């Protein structure tokens, strides 16, 4: 059965929507402008444009903390990381599911002659992979259109499974440019298999803990790491 080719950014938006994401935050820049073009026609996911990347990551982190669904921040890697570090670190320290969609800004075929924003780690370029890896649970670098969808799917699983946290997906130009048929991209895992857990039932909290809290004159709770 033949399927009409679809753009990779649109298929990535499908992946986000299946995971329960209904809002993304960020600024257009570099290769990520392809996502904003797709969002314009997509529907079902509301793009919230920020004035600066730090605002985007903070809003995405708050979204993830409040909903348990990964907050999504989209932007050109140099500024998504450099300006947006405050929200990324908050997600890392607070165990909040956060998905960072960035790029390599490599501008092929002249990769070795790119502007200073290029993030490939090659000659005259900084390495986005190394930089993002320092503040995330996992960083995926995508160089093929099929990988673009599959690794986004994996990134959502990494952001939500176990102790939640920030995960980055960095896209090359080639990975976003070519349209793909839909059928080869069967999700590796159904979203329900790694959906965030339901909120804690208060009935399972140790009654002795509740009794001590009620009797305490000056209760003090030190909580963190996703508590």
JSON list of N, CA and C in Angstrom, two decimals, residues 72-101:
[
{"chain": "A", "resi": 72, "resn": "UNK", "atom": "N", "xyz": [8.32, 21.04, 25.59]},
{"chain": "A", "resi": 72, "resn": "UNK", "atom": "CA", "xyz": [9.13, 21.06, 24.37]},
{"chain": "A", "resi": 72, "resn": "UNK", "atom": "C", "xyz": [9.60, 22.48, 24.10]},
{"chain": "A", "resi": 73, "resn": "UNK", "atom": "N", "xyz": [10.93, 22.64, 23.99]},
{"chain": "A", "resi": 73, "resn": "UNK", "atom": "CA", "xyz": [11.52, 23.93, 23.62]},
{"chain": "A", "resi": 73, "resn": "UNK", "atom": "C", "xyz": [12.26, 23.75, 22.30]},
{"chain": "A", "resi": 74, "resn": "UNK", "atom": "N", "xyz": [12.00, 24.64, 21.35]},
{"chain": "A", "resi": 74, "resn": "UNK", "atom": "CA", "xyz": [12.58, 24.54, 20.00]},
{"chain": "A", "resi": 74, "resn": "UNK", "atom": "C", "xyz": [13.38, 25.81, 19.72]},
{"chain": "A", "resi": 75, "resn": "UNK", "atom": "N", "xyz": [14.61, 25.64, 19.22]},
{"chain": "A", "resi": 75, "resn": "UNK", "atom": "CA", "xyz": [15.40, 26.80, 18.86]},
{"chain": "A", "resi": 75, "resn": "UNK", "atom": "C", "xyz": [16.76, 26.41, 18.31]},
{"chain": "A", "resi": 76, "resn": "UNK", "atom": "N", "xyz": [17.45, 27.37, 17.73]},
{"chain": "A", "resi": 76, "resn": "UNK", "atom": "CA", "xyz": [18.79, 27.13, 17.21]},
{"chain": "A", "resi": 76, "resn": "UNK", "atom": "C", "xyz": [19.72, 26.80, 18.37]},
{"chain": "A", "resi": 77, "resn": "UNK", "atom": "N", "xyz": [20.52, 25.75, 18.20]},
{"chain": "A", "resi": 77, "resn": "UNK", "atom": "CA", "xyz": [21.23, 25.15, 19.32]},
{"chain": "A", "resi": 77, "resn": "UNK", "atom": "C", "xyz": [22.08, 26.13, 20.12]},
{"chain": "A", "resi": 78, "resn": "UNK", "atom": "N", "xyz": [22.83, 27.00, 19.43]},
{"chain": "A", "resi": 78, "resn": "UNK", "atom": "CA", "xyz": [23.74, 27.90, 20.15]},
{"chain": "A", "resi": 78, "resn": "UNK", "atom": "C", "xyz": [23.00, 28.73, 21.19]},
{"chain": "A", "resi": 79, "resn": "UNK", "atom": "N", "xyz": [21.80, 29.20, 20.84]},
{"chain": "A", "resi": 79, "resn": "UNK", "atom": "CA", "xyz": [21.05, 30.06, 21.74]},
{"chain": "A", "resi": 79, "resn": "UNK", "atom": "C", "xyz": [20.08, 29.27, 22.61]},
{"chain": "A", "resi": 80, "resn": "UNK", "atom": "N", "xyz": [19.62, 28.13, 22.13]},
{"chain": "A", "resi": 80, "resn": "UNK", "atom": "CA", "xyz": [18.77, 27.27, 22.96]},
{"chain": "A", "resi": 80, "resn": "UNK", "atom": "C", "xyz": [19.55, 26.83, 24.19]},
{"chain": "A", "resi": 81, "resn": "UNK", "atom": "N", "xyz": [20.83, 26.51, 24.00]},
{"chain": "A", "resi": 81, "resn": "UNK", "atom": "CA", "xyz": [21.66, 26.12, 25.14]},
{"chain": "A", "resi": 81, "resn": "UNK", "atom": "C", "xyz": [22.22, 27.32, 25.88]},
{"chain": "A", "resi": 82, "resn": "UNK", "atom": "N", "xyz": [22.78, 28.29, 25.13]},
{"chain": "A", "resi": 82, "resn": "UNK", "atom": "CA", "xyz": [23.44, 29.42, 25.78]},
{"chain": "A", "resi": 82, "resn": "UNK", "atom": "C", "xyz": [22.48, 30.30, 26.55]},
{"chain": "A", "resi": 83, "resn": "UNK", "atom": "N", "xyz": [21.38, 30.69, 25.92]},
{"chain": "A", "resi": 83, "resn": "UNK", "atom": "CA", "xyz": [20.40, 31.54, 26.61]},
{"chain": "A", "resi": 83, "resn": "UNK", "atom": "C", "xyz": [19.43, 30.73, 27.45]},
{"chain": "A", "resi": 84, "resn": "UNK", "atom": "N", "xyz": [19.13, 29.52, 26.99]},
{"chain": "A", "resi": 84, "resn": "UNK", "atom": "CA", "xyz": [18.09, 28.73, 27.64]},
{"chain": "A", "resi": 84, "resn": "UNK", "atom": "C", "xyz": [18.57, 27.83, 28.75]},
{"chain": "A", "resi": 85, "resn": "UNK", "atom": "N", "xyz": [19.82, 27.99, 29.16]},
{"chain": "A", "resi": 85, "resn": "UNK", "atom": "CA", "xyz": [20.38, 27.10, 30.17]},
{"chain": "A", "resi": 85, "resn": "UNK", "atom": "C", "xyz": [19.62, 27.08, 31.48]},
{"chain": "A", "resi": 86, "resn": "UNK", "atom": "N", "xyz": [19.00, 28.19, 31.86]},
{"chain": "A", "resi": 86, "resn": "UNK", "atom": "CA", "xyz": [18.33, 28.25, 33.16]},
{"chain": "A", "resi": 86, "resn": "UNK", "atom": "C", "xyz": [17.18, 27.24, 33.24]},
{"chain": "A", "resi": 87, "resn": "UNK", "atom": "N", "xyz": [16.36, 27.14, 32.20]},
{"chain": "A", "resi": 87, "resn": "UNK", "atom": "CA", "xyz": [15.27, 26.18, 32.20]},
{"chain": "A", "resi": 87, "resn": "UNK", "atom": "C", "xyz": [15.76, 24.75, 32.09]},
{"chain": "A", "resi": 88, "resn": "UNK", "atom": "N", "xyz": [16.85, 24.55, 31.33]},
{"chain": "A", "resi": 88, "resn": "UNK", "atom": "CA", "xyz": [17.41, 23.21, 31.18]},
{"chain": "A", "resi": 88, "resn": "UNK", "atom": "C", "xyz": [17.95, 22.70, 32.51]},
{"chain": "A", "resi": 89, "resn": "UNK", "atom": "N", "xyz": [18.70, 23.55, 33.21]},
{"chain": "A", "resi": 89, "resn": "UNK", "atom": "CA", "xyz": [19.25, 23.14, 34.50]},
{"chain": "A", "resi": 89, "resn": "UNK", "atom": "C", "xyz": [18.15, 22.89, 35.53]},
{"chain": "A", "resi": 90, "resn": "UNK", "atom": "N", "xyz": [17.10, 23.70, 35.49]},
{"chain": "A", "resi": 90, "resn": "UNK", "atom": "CA", "xyz": [15.98, 23.48, 36.41]},
{"chain": "A", "resi": 90, "resn": "UNK", "atom": "C", "xyz": [15.34, 22.12, 36.16]},
{"chain": "A", "resi": 91, "resn": "UNK", "atom": "N", "xyz": [15.19, 21.75, 34.88]},
{"chain": "A", "resi": 91, "resn": "UNK", "atom": "CA", "xyz": [14.63, 20.43, 34.56]},
{"chain": "A", "resi": 91, "resn": "UNK", "atom": "C", "xyz": [15.57, 19.32, 35.00]},
{"chain": "A", "resi": 92, "resn": "UNK", "atom": "N", "xyz": [16.87, 19.53, 34.86]},
{"chain": "A", "resi": 92, "resn": "UNK", "atom": "CA", "xyz": [17.85, 18.52, 35.27]},
{"chain": "A", "resi": 92, "resn": "UNK", "atom": "C", "xyz": [17.83, 18.33, 36.78]},
{"chain": "A", "resi": 93, "resn": "UNK", "atom": "N", "xyz": [17.85, 19.43, 37.53]},
{"chain": "A", "resi": 93, "resn": "UNK", "atom": "CA", "xyz": [17.90, 19.35, 38.99]},
{"chain": "A", "resi": 93, "resn": "UNK", "atom": "C", "xyz": [16.55, 18.99, 39.59]},
{"chain": "A", "resi": 94, "resn": "UNK", "atom": "N", "xyz": [15.46, 19.33, 38.91]},
{"chain": "A", "resi": 94, "resn": "UNK", "atom": "CA", "xyz": [14.13, 19.05, 39.43]},
{"chain": "A", "resi": 94, "resn": "UNK", "atom": "C", "xyz": [13.47, 17.84, 38.83]},
{"chain": "A", "resi": 95, "resn": "UNK", "atom": "N", "xyz": [14.20, 17.09, 37.99]},
{"chain": "A", "resi": 95, "resn": "UNK", "atom": "CA", "xyz": [13.68, 15.86, 37.39]},
{"chain": "A", "resi": 95, "resn": "UNK", "atom": "C", "xyz": [12.37, 16.11, 36.64]},
{"chain": "A", "resi": 96, "resn": "UNK", "atom": "N", "xyz": [12.41, 17.09, 35.75]},
{"chain": "A", "resi": 96, "resn": "UNK", "atom": "CA", "xyz": [11.24, 17.44, 34.94]},
{"chain": "A", "resi": 96, "resn": "UNK", "atom": "C", "xyz": [11.43, 16.95, 33.52]},
{"chain": "A", "resi": 97, "resn": "UNK", "atom": "N", "xyz": [10.43, 16.31, 32.91]},
{"chain": "A", "resi": 97, "resn": "UNK", "atom": "CA", "xyz": [10.57, 15.89, 31.51]},
{"chain": "A", "resi": 97, "resn": "UNK", "atom": "C", "xyz": [10.61, 17.10, 30.59]},
{"chain": "A", "resi": 98, "resn": "UNK", "atom": "N", "xyz": [11.70, 17.23, 29.84]},
{"chain": "A", "resi": 98, "resn": "UNK", "atom": "CA", "xyz": [11.91, 18.37, 28.95]},
{"chain": "A", "resi": 98, "resn": "UNK", "atom": "C", "xyz": [12.54, 17.87, 27.67]},
{"chain": "A", "resi": 99, "resn": "UNK", "atom": "N", "xyz": [11.97, 18.23, 26.53]},
{"chain": "A", "resi": 99, "resn": "UNK", "atom": "CA", "xyz": [12.49, 17.83, 25.23]},
{"chain": "A", "resi": 99, "resn": "UNK", "atom": "C", "xyz": [13.00, 19.07, 24.51]},
{"chain": "A", "resi": 100, "resn": "UNK", "atom": "N", "xyz": [14.28, 19.07, 24.16]},
{"chain": "A", "resi": 100, "resn": "UNK", "atom": "CA", "xyz": [14.92, 20.19, 23.48]},
{"chain": "A", "resi": 100, "resn": "UNK", "atom": "C", "xyz": [15.15, 19.81, 22.02]},
{"chain": "A", "resi": 101, "resn": "UNK", "atom": "N", "xyz": [14.54, 20.54, 21.12]},
{"chain": "A", "resi": 101, "resn": "UNK", "atom": "CA", "xyz": [14.70, 20.29, 19.69]},
{"chain": "A", "resi": 101, "resn": "UNK", "atom": "C", "xyz": [15.57, 21.40, 19.11]}
]
